[in-house]
Coordinates of C-alpha atoms in Angstrom, one line a residue:
Chain A
X1 CA 39.4 -11.4 138.6
X2 CA 40.5 -14.5 140.6
X3 CA 40.1 -12.4 143.8
X4 CA 36.6 -11.3 142.8
X5 CA 35.6 -14.9 142.3
X6 CA 37.1 -16.0 145.6
X7 CA 35.6 -13.2 147.7
X8 CA 32.5 -12.8 145.6
X9 CA 31.4 -16.4 145.8
X10 CA 32.2 -16.4 149.5
X11 CA 30.1 -13.2 150.2
X12 CA 27.1 -14.3 148.1
X13 CA 27.0 -17.8 149.7
X14 CA 27.4 -16.3 153.2
X15 CA 24.5 -13.9 152.6
X16 CA 22.1 -16.6 151.4
X17 CA 22.8 -18.6 154.6
X18 CA 25.2 -21.3 153.5
X19 CA 27.2 -22.5 156.6
X20 CA 30.6 -20.7 156.8
X21 CA 32.6 -23.9 156.5
X22 CA 31.0 -24.6 153.1
X23 CA 31.1 -21.0 151.9
X24 CA 34.9 -21.0 152.4
X25 CA 35.2 -24.4 150.7
X26 CA 33.0 -23.7 147.8
X27 CA 34.6 -20.2 147.2
X28 CA 38.0 -21.8 147.2
X29 CA 36.8 -24.5 144.8
X30 CA 35.3 -21.9 142.4
X31 CA 38.5 -19.8 142.4
X32 CA 40.7 -22.8 141.8
X33 CA 38.5 -24.0 139.0
X34 CA 38.5 -20.5 137.4
X35 CA 42.3 -20.3 137.6
X36 CA 42.7 -23.8 136.0
X37 CA 44.5 -25.2 139.1
X38 CA 43.7 -28.9 139.9
X39 CA 40.7 -29.0 142.3
X40 CA 42.6 -31.6 144.3
X41 CA 44.6 -28.9 145.9
X42 CA 41.5 -27.6 147.8
X43 CA 40.9 -30.9 149.5
X44 CA 44.6 -31.5 150.1
X45 CA 44.7 -28.1 151.9
X46 CA 41.5 -28.9 153.8
X47 CA 43.1 -32.1 155.1
X48 CA 46.5 -30.6 155.9
X49 CA 44.8 -27.6 157.6
X50 CA 42.9 -30.0 159.9
X51 CA 45.9 -32.2 160.6
X52 CA 47.8 -30.0 163.0
X53 CA 48.6 -31.3 166.4
X54 CA 48.1 -27.9 168.2
X55 CA 44.5 -27.8 167.0
X56 CA 43.8 -30.6 169.5
X57 CA 43.8 -27.9 172.1
X58 CA 40.5 -26.5 170.8
X59 CA 38.3 -29.6 171.4
X60 CA 40.2 -30.3 174.6
X61 CA 39.7 -26.9 176.2
X62 CA 36.1 -26.8 175.2
X63 CA 35.6 -30.3 176.5
X64 CA 37.2 -29.4 179.8
X65 CA 34.9 -26.3 180.1
X66 CA 31.8 -28.5 179.4
X67 CA 32.9 -30.9 182.1
X68 CA 33.6 -28.1 184.6
X69 CA 30.1 -26.6 184.0
X70 CA 28.3 -30.0 184.3
X71 CA 30.4 -31.2 187.3
X72 CA 29.9 -28.2 189.6
X73 CA 33.3 -26.5 189.3
X74 CA 31.7 -23.4 187.7
X75 CA 29.0 -23.2 190.4
X76 CA 31.6 -23.2 193.2
X77 CA 33.6 -20.5 191.5
X78 CA 30.6 -18.3 191.2
X79 CA 29.8 -18.8 194.9
X80 CA 33.4 -17.9 195.9
X81 CA 33.3 -14.8 193.7
X82 CA 30.0 -13.8 195.3
X83 CA 31.6 -13.8 198.8
X84 CA 34.5 -11.7 197.5
X85 CA 32.9 -8.8 195.7
X86 CA 29.1 -9.0 196.4
X87 CA 29.3 -6.1 198.9
X88 CA 30.4 -3.6 196.2
X89 CA 27.8 -1.4 194.6
X90 CA 25.9 -3.4 191.9
X91 CA 26.8 -6.4 193.9
X92 CA 25.6 -9.3 191.7
X93 CA 27.0 -7.5 188.6
X94 CA 30.4 -7.3 190.3
X95 CA 30.1 -11.0 191.3
X96 CA 29.3 -11.8 187.6
X97 CA 32.5 -10.1 186.4
X98 CA 34.7 -11.6 189.1
X99 CA 33.3 -15.1 188.4
X100 CA 33.9 -14.6 184.7
X101 CA 37.5 -13.6 185.5
X102 CA 38.1 -16.7 187.6
X103 CA 36.3 -19.1 185.4
X104 CA 37.9 -17.5 182.3
X105 CA 41.2 -18.5 183.8
X106 CA 40.3 -22.1 183.5
X107 CA 37.9 -22.3 180.5
X108 CA 38.9 -19.9 177.8
X109 CA 35.7 -20.0 175.8
X110 CA 33.6 -16.8 175.9
X111 CA 30.5 -18.6 174.9
X112 CA 30.9 -21.4 177.4
X113 CA 31.4 -18.7 180.0
X114 CA 28.4 -16.6 179.0
X115 CA 26.2 -19.7 179.2
X116 CA 27.7 -21.0 182.5
X117 CA 28.0 -17.8 184.5
X118 CA 24.9 -16.2 182.8
X119 CA 22.9 -19.3 183.5
X120 CA 23.8 -19.1 187.2
X121 CA 23.8 -15.3 187.7
X122 CA 21.1 -13.8 185.5
X123 CA 18.1 -15.5 187.3
X124 CA 19.6 -14.4 190.6
X125 CA 20.0 -10.8 189.4
X126 CA 16.4 -10.8 188.0
X127 CA 15.1 -12.0 191.4
X128 CA 17.1 -9.2 193.2
X129 CA 15.5 -6.5 191.1
X130 CA 18.3 -5.8 188.6
X131 CA 17.2 -4.9 185.1
X132 CA 17.5 -7.9 182.8
X133 CA 19.4 -5.7 180.2
X134 CA 22.0 -4.8 182.8
X135 CA 22.4 -8.5 183.7
X136 CA 22.8 -9.5 180.1
X137 CA 25.3 -6.8 179.2
X138 CA 27.4 -7.4 182.3
X139 CA 27.5 -11.1 181.5
X140 CA 28.2 -10.9 177.8
X141 CA 30.9 -8.3 178.1
X142 CA 32.5 -10.1 181.1
X143 CA 32.6 -13.3 179.1
X144 CA 35.2 -11.6 176.8
X145 CA 37.7 -11.7 179.7
X146 CA 38.0 -15.4 179.1
X147 CA 39.4 -14.7 175.6
X148 CA 42.4 -12.9 177.0
X149 CA 43.3 -14.9 180.1
X150 CA 45.1 -18.2 179.6
X151 CA 44.1 -20.8 178.5
X152 CA 42.6 -19.0 175.4
X153 CA 42.1 -21.3 172.5
X154 CA 41.7 -18.3 170.3
X155 CA 45.3 -17.4 171.0
X156 CA 46.2 -20.9 169.9
X157 CA 44.3 -20.4 166.6
X158 CA 46.1 -17.1 166.1
X159 CA 49.5 -18.8 166.7
X160 CA 48.6 -21.6 164.2
X161 CA 47.3 -19.0 161.6
X162 CA 50.5 -17.1 161.9
X163 CA 52.4 -20.2 160.8
X164 CA 53.1 -21.6 164.3
X165 CA 56.1 -19.5 164.8
X166 CA 54.7 -17.4 167.7
X167 CA 55.2 -18.9 171.1
X168 CA 51.8 -19.9 172.7
X169 CA 53.4 -19.5 176.2
X170 CA 54.2 -15.8 175.3
X171 CA 50.7 -15.2 173.9
X172 CA 49.1 -16.7 177.1
X173 CA 51.3 -14.5 179.3
X174 CA 50.7 -11.4 177.2
X175 CA 46.9 -11.7 177.6
X176 CA 46.9 -11.7 181.4
X177 CA 47.2 -7.9 182.1
X178 CA 44.8 -6.9 179.3
X179 CA 42.3 -9.4 180.6
X180 CA 42.6 -8.0 184.2
X181 CA 42.4 -4.5 182.8
X182 CA 39.2 -5.4 181.0
X183 CA 37.8 -6.9 184.2
X184 CA 38.7 -3.7 186.1
X185 CA 37.1 -1.4 183.4
X186 CA 33.9 -3.5 183.4
X187 CA 33.6 -3.5 187.2
X188 CA 34.0 0.2 187.2
X189 CA 31.3 0.6 184.6
X190 CA 29.0 -1.8 186.4
X191 CA 29.5 0.2 189.5
X192 CA 28.5 3.5 188.0
X193 CA 25.6 2.1 186.1
X194 CA 24.4 0.4 189.2
X195 CA 24.7 3.6 191.3
X196 CA 22.7 5.6 188.8
X197 CA 20.0 2.9 188.7
X198 CA 20.0 2.4 192.5
X199 CA 20.9 -1.3 192.5
X200 CA 21.5 -3.0 195.8
X201 CA 24.7 -4.5 197.4
X202 CA 24.9 -7.9 199.1
X203 CA 25.9 -8.3 202.7
X204 CA 29.6 -9.2 203.2
X205 CA 29.4 -12.8 204.5
X206 CA 32.4 -12.5 206.8
X207 CA 36.0 -13.7 206.4
X208 CA 35.2 -17.2 207.7
X209 CA 32.6 -17.7 205.0
X210 CA 35.0 -16.3 202.3
X211 CA 37.7 -18.7 203.5
X212 CA 35.3 -21.6 203.4
X213 CA 34.0 -20.9 199.9
X214 CA 37.5 -20.3 198.7
X215 CA 38.6 -23.7 200.1
X216 CA 35.7 -25.4 198.3
X217 CA 36.6 -23.6 195.0
X218 CA 40.3 -24.3 195.3
X219 CA 40.4 -27.7 193.5
X220 CA 38.9 -26.0 190.4
X221 CA 41.0 -22.9 190.7
X222 CA 44.2 -25.0 191.0
X223 CA 43.8 -25.7 187.3
X224 CA 44.9 -22.1 186.5
X225 CA 48.2 -22.8 188.2
X226 CA 48.6 -26.2 186.5
X227 CA 48.0 -24.9 183.0
X228 CA 49.9 -21.7 183.3
X229 CA 52.7 -23.1 185.3
X230 CA 53.0 -26.2 183.1
X231 CA 53.1 -24.3 179.8
X232 CA 55.3 -21.5 181.1
X233 CA 57.9 -23.8 182.6
X234 CA 57.9 -26.0 179.5
X235 CA 56.8 -29.1 181.5
X236 CA 54.1 -29.6 178.8
X237 CA 53.1 -27.9 175.6
X238 CA 49.9 -25.9 175.3
X239 CA 48.2 -28.8 173.5
X240 CA 49.3 -31.2 176.3
X241 CA 48.1 -28.8 178.9
X242 CA 44.6 -28.8 177.3
X243 CA 44.5 -32.6 177.6
X244 CA 45.7 -32.3 181.3
X245 CA 42.8 -29.9 181.8
X246 CA 40.3 -32.5 180.6
X247 CA 41.8 -35.2 182.9
X248 CA 41.9 -32.8 185.8
X249 CA 38.3 -31.6 185.3
X250 CA 37.2 -35.3 185.3
X251 CA 39.3 -36.0 188.4
X252 CA 37.9 -33.1 190.4
X253 CA 34.2 -33.5 189.3
X254 CA 34.2 -37.3 189.7
X255 CA 36.4 -37.9 192.7
X256 CA 36.4 -34.6 194.7
X257 CA 33.0 -33.1 194.1
X258 CA 31.3 -36.4 193.1
X259 CA 28.8 -34.6 190.9
X260 CA 29.6 -36.0 187.5
X261 CA 27.2 -38.7 186.5
X262 CA 27.5 -41.0 183.5
X263 CA 24.7 -39.0 181.9
X264 CA 26.5 -35.7 182.5
X265 CA 29.6 -37.2 181.1
X266 CA 27.9 -38.3 177.9
X267 CA 26.2 -34.9 177.6
X268 CA 29.5 -33.0 178.0
X269 CA 31.3 -35.3 175.5
X270 CA 28.6 -35.1 172.8
X271 CA 28.2 -31.3 173.5
X272 CA 31.9 -30.8 172.9
X273 CA 31.7 -32.9 169.7
X274 CA 28.7 -30.8 168.4
X275 CA 30.4 -27.5 169.0
X276 CA 34.0 -28.2 168.1
X277 CA 33.7 -30.5 165.1
X278 CA 31.9 -27.7 163.1
X279 CA 34.5 -25.1 164.1
X280 CA 37.4 -27.3 163.2
X281 CA 35.8 -28.0 159.8
X282 CA 35.8 -24.2 159.3
X283 CA 39.4 -24.2 160.2
X284 CA 40.0 -26.8 157.5
X285 CA 38.2 -25.1 154.7
X286 CA 39.6 -21.7 155.8
X287 CA 43.1 -23.2 155.3
X288 CA 42.3 -23.8 151.7
X289 CA 40.9 -20.2 151.4
X290 CA 43.8 -18.5 153.1
X291 CA 46.3 -20.6 151.0
X292 CA 44.6 -19.1 147.9
X293 CA 44.8 -15.6 149.4
X294 CA 48.5 -16.1 149.9
X295 CA 48.8 -17.5 146.4
X296 CA 47.1 -14.5 145.0
X297 CA 49.4 -12.2 147.1
X298 CA 46.6 -10.5 149.0
X299 CA 48.8 -9.6 152.0
X300 CA 51.3 -7.9 149.8
X301 CA 48.7 -5.9 147.9
X302 CA 47.2 -4.8 151.3
X303 CA 50.6 -3.6 152.5
X304 CA 51.1 -1.6 149.3
X305 CA 47.6 -0.1 149.7
X306 CA 48.1 0.8 153.3
X307 CA 51.5 2.4 152.4
X308 CA 49.7 4.7 150.0
X309 CA 47.4 5.9 152.9
X310 CA 49.9 6.5 155.6
X311 CA 53.4 5.5 156.8
X312 CA 52.6 6.2 160.4
X313 CA 52.2 2.9 162.4
X314 CA 49.7 4.6 164.8
X315 CA 47.4 5.4 161.9
X316 CA 47.9 1.9 160.3
X317 CA 47.0 0.1 163.5
X318 CA 44.0 2.3 163.9
X319 CA 42.9 1.4 160.4
X320 CA 43.5 -2.3 161.1
X321 CA 41.4 -2.0 164.3
X322 CA 38.5 -0.3 162.6
X323 CA 38.6 -2.9 159.8
X324 CA 38.6 -5.8 162.3
X325 CA 35.8 -4.2 164.3
X326 CA 33.7 -3.9 161.2
X327 CA 34.5 -7.4 159.9
X328 CA 34.0 -8.8 163.5
X329 CA 30.4 -7.7 163.5
X330 CA 29.7 -10.0 160.6
X331 CA 31.7 -13.1 161.4
X332 CA 32.6 -15.4 164.2
X333 CA 35.9 -15.1 165.9
X334 CA 37.6 -18.4 165.0
X335 CA 37.1 -18.1 161.2
X336 CA 38.0 -14.4 161.4
X337 CA 41.3 -15.1 163.0
X338 CA 42.2 -17.8 160.5
X339 CA 41.3 -15.7 157.5
X340 CA 42.6 -12.3 158.6
X341 CA 45.8 -13.2 160.4
X342 CA 47.7 -14.2 157.2
X343 CA 46.6 -10.8 155.7
X344 CA 46.9 -8.4 158.6
X345 CA 49.9 -9.8 160.5
X346 CA 52.3 -9.1 157.6
X347 CA 51.0 -5.5 157.5
X348 CA 51.4 -5.1 161.2
X349 CA 54.9 -6.5 161.1
X350 CA 55.8 -4.3 158.2
X351 CA 55.1 -1.3 160.5
X352 CA 57.1 -2.8 163.4
X353 CA 54.3 -4.1 165.6
X354 CA 55.2 -7.1 167.7
X355 CA 53.3 -10.2 166.6
X356 CA 52.5 -11.2 170.2
X357 CA 51.1 -7.7 170.8
X358 CA 49.2 -7.8 167.6
X359 CA 47.7 -11.2 168.7
X360 CA 46.3 -9.6 171.9
X361 CA 44.9 -6.7 170.0
X362 CA 43.2 -9.0 167.5
X363 CA 41.7 -11.3 170.1
X364 CA 40.3 -8.4 172.1
X365 CA 39.1 -6.6 169.0
X366 CA 37.3 -9.6 167.4
X367 CA 36.0 -10.5 170.9
X368 CA 34.1 -7.2 171.0
X369 CA 32.6 -8.4 167.7
X370 CA 31.1 -11.4 169.5
X371 CA 28.8 -8.9 171.3
X372 CA 27.7 -6.9 168.2
X373 CA 24.8 -7.8 166.0
X374 CA 24.2 -9.0 163.3
X375 CA 26.5 -11.9 164.2
X376 CA 27.3 -11.7 167.9
X377 CA 27.2 -15.2 169.3
X378 CA 28.1 -14.4 172.9
X379 CA 25.3 -11.8 173.0
X380 CA 22.8 -14.2 171.4
X381 CA 23.6 -16.9 173.9
X382 CA 23.3 -14.5 176.8
X383 CA 20.1 -13.1 175.6
X384 CA 18.8 -16.6 175.0
X385 CA 19.7 -17.5 178.6
X386 CA 17.9 -14.4 179.9
X387 CA 15.0 -14.7 177.5
X388 CA 15.1 -11.2 176.1
X389 CA 15.7 -9.9 172.6
X390 CA 19.0 -8.6 171.4
X391 CA 17.4 -5.2 170.9
X392 CA 16.4 -4.9 174.5
X393 CA 20.0 -5.6 175.5
X394 CA 21.4 -3.2 172.9
X395 CA 19.5 -0.3 174.4
X396 CA 21.8 0.0 177.4
X397 CA 25.0 -1.8 176.4
X398 CA 26.7 1.5 175.4
X399 CA 28.6 2.2 178.6
X400 CA 30.0 -1.4 178.4
X401 CA 31.0 -1.0 174.8
X402 CA 32.8 2.2 175.8
X403 CA 34.7 0.3 178.5
X404 CA 35.6 -2.4 176.0
X405 CA 36.8 0.1 173.4
X406 CA 38.7 2.1 176.0
X407 CA 40.6 -1.1 177.0
X408 CA 41.2 -1.9 173.3
X409 CA 42.6 1.6 172.7
X410 CA 44.9 1.3 175.8
X411 CA 46.1 -2.2 174.7
X412 CA 46.7 -1.0 171.2
X413 CA 48.7 2.1 172.0
X414 CA 50.5 1.0 175.1
X415 CA 52.4 -2.2 174.0
X416 CA 53.8 -2.6 177.5
X417 CA 50.4 -3.8 178.8
X418 CA 50.8 -6.9 176.7
X419 CA 54.6 -7.2 176.3
X420 CA 55.9 -6.4 179.8
X421 CA 54.8 -9.6 181.5
X422 CA 56.2 -12.0 178.8
X423 CA 59.4 -10.1 179.0
X424 CA 59.6 -10.7 182.8
X425 CA 59.2 -14.5 182.3
X426 CA 61.5 -14.8 179.4
Chain B
X1 CA 1.5 -41.6 158.2
X2 CA -0.8 -43.0 155.5
X3 CA -0.3 -40.5 152.7
X4 CA 1.1 -42.7 150.0
X5 CA 4.0 -44.9 149.5
X6 CA 6.5 -42.1 148.8
X7 CA 6.2 -40.7 152.4
X8 CA 6.6 -44.2 153.9
X9 CA 9.8 -44.8 152.1
X10 CA 11.1 -41.4 153.1
X11 CA 10.2 -42.0 156.7
X12 CA 12.1 -45.3 156.6
X13 CA 15.1 -43.6 155.0
X14 CA 14.9 -40.9 157.6
X15 CA 15.0 -43.5 160.4
X16 CA 18.1 -45.2 158.9
X17 CA 19.9 -41.8 158.4
X18 CA 19.0 -40.8 161.9
X19 CA 20.6 -43.9 163.2
X20 CA 23.7 -43.3 161.0
X21 CA 23.9 -39.7 162.3
X22 CA 23.7 -40.9 165.9
X23 CA 26.4 -43.5 165.3
X24 CA 28.6 -40.8 163.7
X25 CA 28.1 -38.5 166.6
X26 CA 28.9 -41.2 169.2
X27 CA 31.9 -42.4 167.2
X28 CA 33.2 -38.8 167.2
X29 CA 32.6 -38.7 171.0
X30 CA 34.5 -41.9 171.4
X31 CA 37.2 -40.3 169.2
X32 CA 37.4 -37.4 171.6
X33 CA 37.9 -39.6 174.6
X34 CA 40.5 -41.7 172.8
X35 CA 42.4 -38.5 171.7
X36 CA 42.5 -37.5 175.4
X37 CA 43.9 -40.9 176.3
X38 CA 46.5 -40.8 173.5
X39 CA 47.8 -37.3 174.4
X40 CA 47.8 -38.3 178.1
X41 CA 49.9 -41.3 177.3
X42 CA 52.4 -39.1 175.5
X43 CA 52.9 -37.0 178.6
X44 CA 53.0 -40.1 180.8
X45 CA 55.5 -41.7 178.4
X46 CA 57.8 -38.7 178.5
X47 CA 57.9 -38.3 182.3
X48 CA 57.2 -41.7 183.7
X49 CA 58.5 -44.1 181.1
X50 CA 61.3 -41.7 180.1
X51 CA 60.8 -42.1 176.3
X52 CA 58.4 -40.3 174.1
X53 CA 56.3 -42.6 171.9
X54 CA 56.6 -41.5 168.3
X55 CA 53.1 -42.6 167.3
X56 CA 51.1 -40.5 169.7
X57 CA 51.1 -37.2 167.8
X58 CA 50.2 -38.5 164.3
X59 CA 47.8 -41.0 166.0
X60 CA 46.0 -38.2 167.8
X61 CA 45.9 -36.1 164.7
X62 CA 44.4 -38.9 162.7
X63 CA 41.8 -39.5 165.4
X64 CA 41.0 -35.8 165.3
X65 CA 40.4 -36.0 161.5
X66 CA 37.8 -38.6 162.1
X67 CA 36.3 -36.7 165.0
X68 CA 36.0 -33.5 162.9
X69 CA 34.5 -35.1 159.8
X70 CA 32.1 -37.4 161.6
X71 CA 31.0 -34.7 164.0
X72 CA 30.7 -32.2 161.2
X73 CA 28.6 -34.6 159.1
X74 CA 26.2 -35.2 162.1
X75 CA 26.2 -31.4 162.3
X76 CA 24.7 -31.2 158.8
X77 CA 21.8 -33.4 159.8
X78 CA 21.3 -31.7 163.2
X79 CA 21.7 -28.3 161.5
X80 CA 24.2 -26.9 163.9
X81 CA 26.7 -25.5 161.5
X82 CA 27.5 -21.8 161.9
X83 CA 26.1 -19.5 159.3
X84 CA 25.0 -15.9 158.7
X85 CA 21.2 -16.2 159.0
X86 CA 20.2 -12.6 159.3
X87 CA 19.2 -12.0 155.7
X88 CA 17.3 -15.3 155.5
X89 CA 15.2 -14.4 158.6
X90 CA 13.9 -11.2 156.9
X91 CA 12.6 -13.0 153.8
X92 CA 9.1 -14.3 153.3
X93 CA 8.6 -18.1 153.8
X94 CA 8.7 -19.1 150.1
X95 CA 12.0 -17.3 149.5
X96 CA 13.4 -18.8 152.6
X97 CA 12.7 -22.3 151.3
X98 CA 14.5 -21.5 148.0
X99 CA 17.6 -20.1 149.7
X100 CA 17.7 -23.1 152.1
X101 CA 17.5 -25.5 149.2
X102 CA 20.4 -23.6 147.4
X103 CA 22.4 -23.8 150.6
X104 CA 21.8 -27.5 150.9
X105 CA 22.8 -28.0 147.3
X106 CA 26.1 -26.2 148.0
X107 CA 26.7 -28.5 151.0
X108 CA 25.8 -31.5 148.8
X109 CA 28.2 -30.5 146.1
X110 CA 31.0 -29.9 148.5
X111 CA 30.4 -33.3 150.1
X112 CA 30.5 -34.9 146.7
X113 CA 33.7 -33.1 146.0
X114 CA 35.2 -34.4 149.2
X115 CA 34.3 -38.0 148.1
X116 CA 35.6 -37.6 144.6
X117 CA 38.8 -35.6 145.1
X118 CA 39.5 -37.2 148.5
X119 CA 39.2 -40.5 146.8
X120 CA 41.7 -39.4 144.1
X121 CA 44.1 -38.2 146.8
X122 CA 43.8 -41.5 148.6
X123 CA 44.5 -43.3 145.4
X124 CA 47.6 -41.2 144.8
X125 CA 49.0 -41.8 148.2
X126 CA 48.0 -45.5 148.4
X127 CA 51.6 -46.7 147.8
X128 CA 53.2 -44.4 150.4
X129 CA 53.6 -45.3 154.0
X130 CA 52.9 -42.9 156.9
X131 CA 56.1 -42.7 159.0
X132 CA 55.7 -43.7 162.7
X133 CA 52.2 -45.2 162.1
X134 CA 53.3 -47.7 159.5
X135 CA 50.1 -47.6 157.5
X136 CA 49.3 -46.6 154.0
X137 CA 49.2 -42.8 153.3
X138 CA 45.7 -43.3 151.9
X139 CA 44.4 -43.5 155.5
X140 CA 45.1 -39.8 155.8
X141 CA 42.3 -39.1 153.3
X142 CA 39.9 -41.7 154.4
X143 CA 38.1 -39.4 156.9
X144 CA 37.6 -36.8 154.1
X145 CA 36.0 -39.5 151.9
X146 CA 33.7 -41.0 154.6
X147 CA 32.8 -37.6 156.0
X148 CA 32.0 -36.4 152.4
X149 CA 29.7 -39.4 151.9
X150 CA 27.7 -38.6 155.1
X151 CA 27.6 -34.9 154.4
X152 CA 26.3 -35.4 150.9
X153 CA 23.7 -38.0 152.2
X154 CA 22.4 -35.7 154.9
X155 CA 22.2 -32.7 152.6
X156 CA 20.3 -34.8 150.1
X157 CA 17.9 -35.9 152.8
X158 CA 17.1 -32.3 153.8
X159 CA 16.5 -31.4 150.2
X160 CA 14.2 -34.4 149.7
X161 CA 12.3 -33.7 152.9
X162 CA 11.8 -30.1 152.1
X163 CA 10.5 -30.9 148.6
X164 CA 8.1 -33.4 150.3
X165 CA 6.8 -30.6 152.5
X166 CA 8.3 -31.7 155.8
X167 CA 9.1 -29.0 158.3
X168 CA 13.0 -29.4 158.1
X169 CA 13.6 -25.7 158.8
X170 CA 11.2 -25.1 161.6
X171 CA 13.7 -24.6 164.4
X172 CA 15.7 -22.3 162.2
X173 CA 12.8 -20.1 161.4
X174 CA 12.3 -19.1 165.0
X175 CA 14.0 -15.8 166.0
X176 CA 17.6 -16.2 167.3
X177 CA 16.7 -14.8 170.7
X178 CA 13.5 -16.8 171.2
X179 CA 15.2 -18.1 174.3
X180 CA 13.7 -21.5 174.2
X181 CA 16.6 -23.5 173.0
X182 CA 18.9 -24.0 175.8
X183 CA 20.6 -26.7 173.8
X184 CA 21.3 -24.0 171.3
X185 CA 23.3 -22.2 173.9
X186 CA 25.2 -25.4 174.6
X187 CA 25.6 -26.0 170.9
X188 CA 26.9 -22.6 170.4
X189 CA 30.0 -23.1 172.5
X190 CA 33.4 -22.9 171.0
X191 CA 32.3 -20.1 168.8
X192 CA 34.0 -17.7 171.2

């Protein structure tokens, strides 16, 4: 009965449009009141859930991404990517994906990336005669690469939700090959769709131009080495690296590119406040919610229930994937990771799945959910940038969904794709 | 602007609350910049001064609490909290208003709960001292209380405005892919 109250109140409030942060808080409050526990506990959990040092990485990485977009780092990376892959069939689509891969290596937020790369590429693609639906689908799916490549703040959320015992450096490293695999799969898909539709290629600008554009983009791209090298070698923690990313982005945009005005700075700062404060409040109320789930032994019941279905890990992980894909269509990624990690991770571990591997599966799986209606924030943002409706984009997204699901399948059933690289570094 | 004293008062209240919300937002922005400085100081301290200051982690975490709760409160007034709006879009206008009012009531109630229970927690921890910051443990819960006050106030304002017939939900009633709100794209960051 307690569980029905907890999940029932949450579902009803969510459906009538109450913001997620308050759905989670109010449902926890209702369950606690029903169970006769002191309501203080909800607010104590809310406060302790928000007071975690590693959470600082979320506002910092988003802030750094905002600064990079406003200060011209993103634009130079797109130009560099253009010179590299523009001459492949479906040229600007390939550029879009390559730019997302490079920018994803320094930003980590799929929405920031869809807005930044989409804002630059979609108008160009329209002008060159590409279908808007193609432009949107390439952008929104390529944005998911950012989730897997370090620095991914979603990996940090996963590590925190798992009790902070999983190494963030390992998670960062584990995401690299799956991220590159996703890039490859999307470029291949973009190639075939472009060939069928007869889209053009861009002229290769020559090695001199490539070298020049690369040199211009290097100050931004160096951040990849700084973050990854710093975290991997233990010079600084993941949280500290996010702070370094902010300082470095400021340094490059103010001193090197000299594009950051005071106005841009204020916009980037307030923008980061607007977007991260609400997400972090969700993390706080979700902490109360997931504490109650643990108190009510939800994970243990789920393991028992799964045991009754099958004892084959391959079947269980398939079930978990399907469940996450379904849930992911209805909810945003951050809250989903916080709520489902404490439930699903014990199940996965009970069947011998490595927690780092499971983290990569979860981030990719829920990432695909960012591109599925009814709640698909990356898709919504990309459609808003391109000024088309979600339904127009949906009509031709299927080959790209297929590529994403194929990569998800490979990552799920070939653990080495995730676990080989962290093993090399260890 | 001349339809009775009630609207005049409401307009004045709205102006004050708008100023409060802007102050909260800017304070949260200042908090973000300060957090950056504090964590940078921690790295600097470790490598350049060769000793790690012990106050930086709890200090940055406390700044983050203020940042979250002030920013989230401003988010209630600016209406940029994440939610599942699909069902609400499909309903007729009257039903929309009812659901939005219920939603604001939930927010109001939770804000009031933050004030009440956050206050109790602060009272309980008043006598304790936070190690390494050297201040009362009650400071831990102060952001929850202040954030709760603002969240409740802003939710109440929305309810009052809607009852008075003001178009508080106008932006929300446009389709999600209307494509005219570039700020929405900006405001949507961090969700992925």
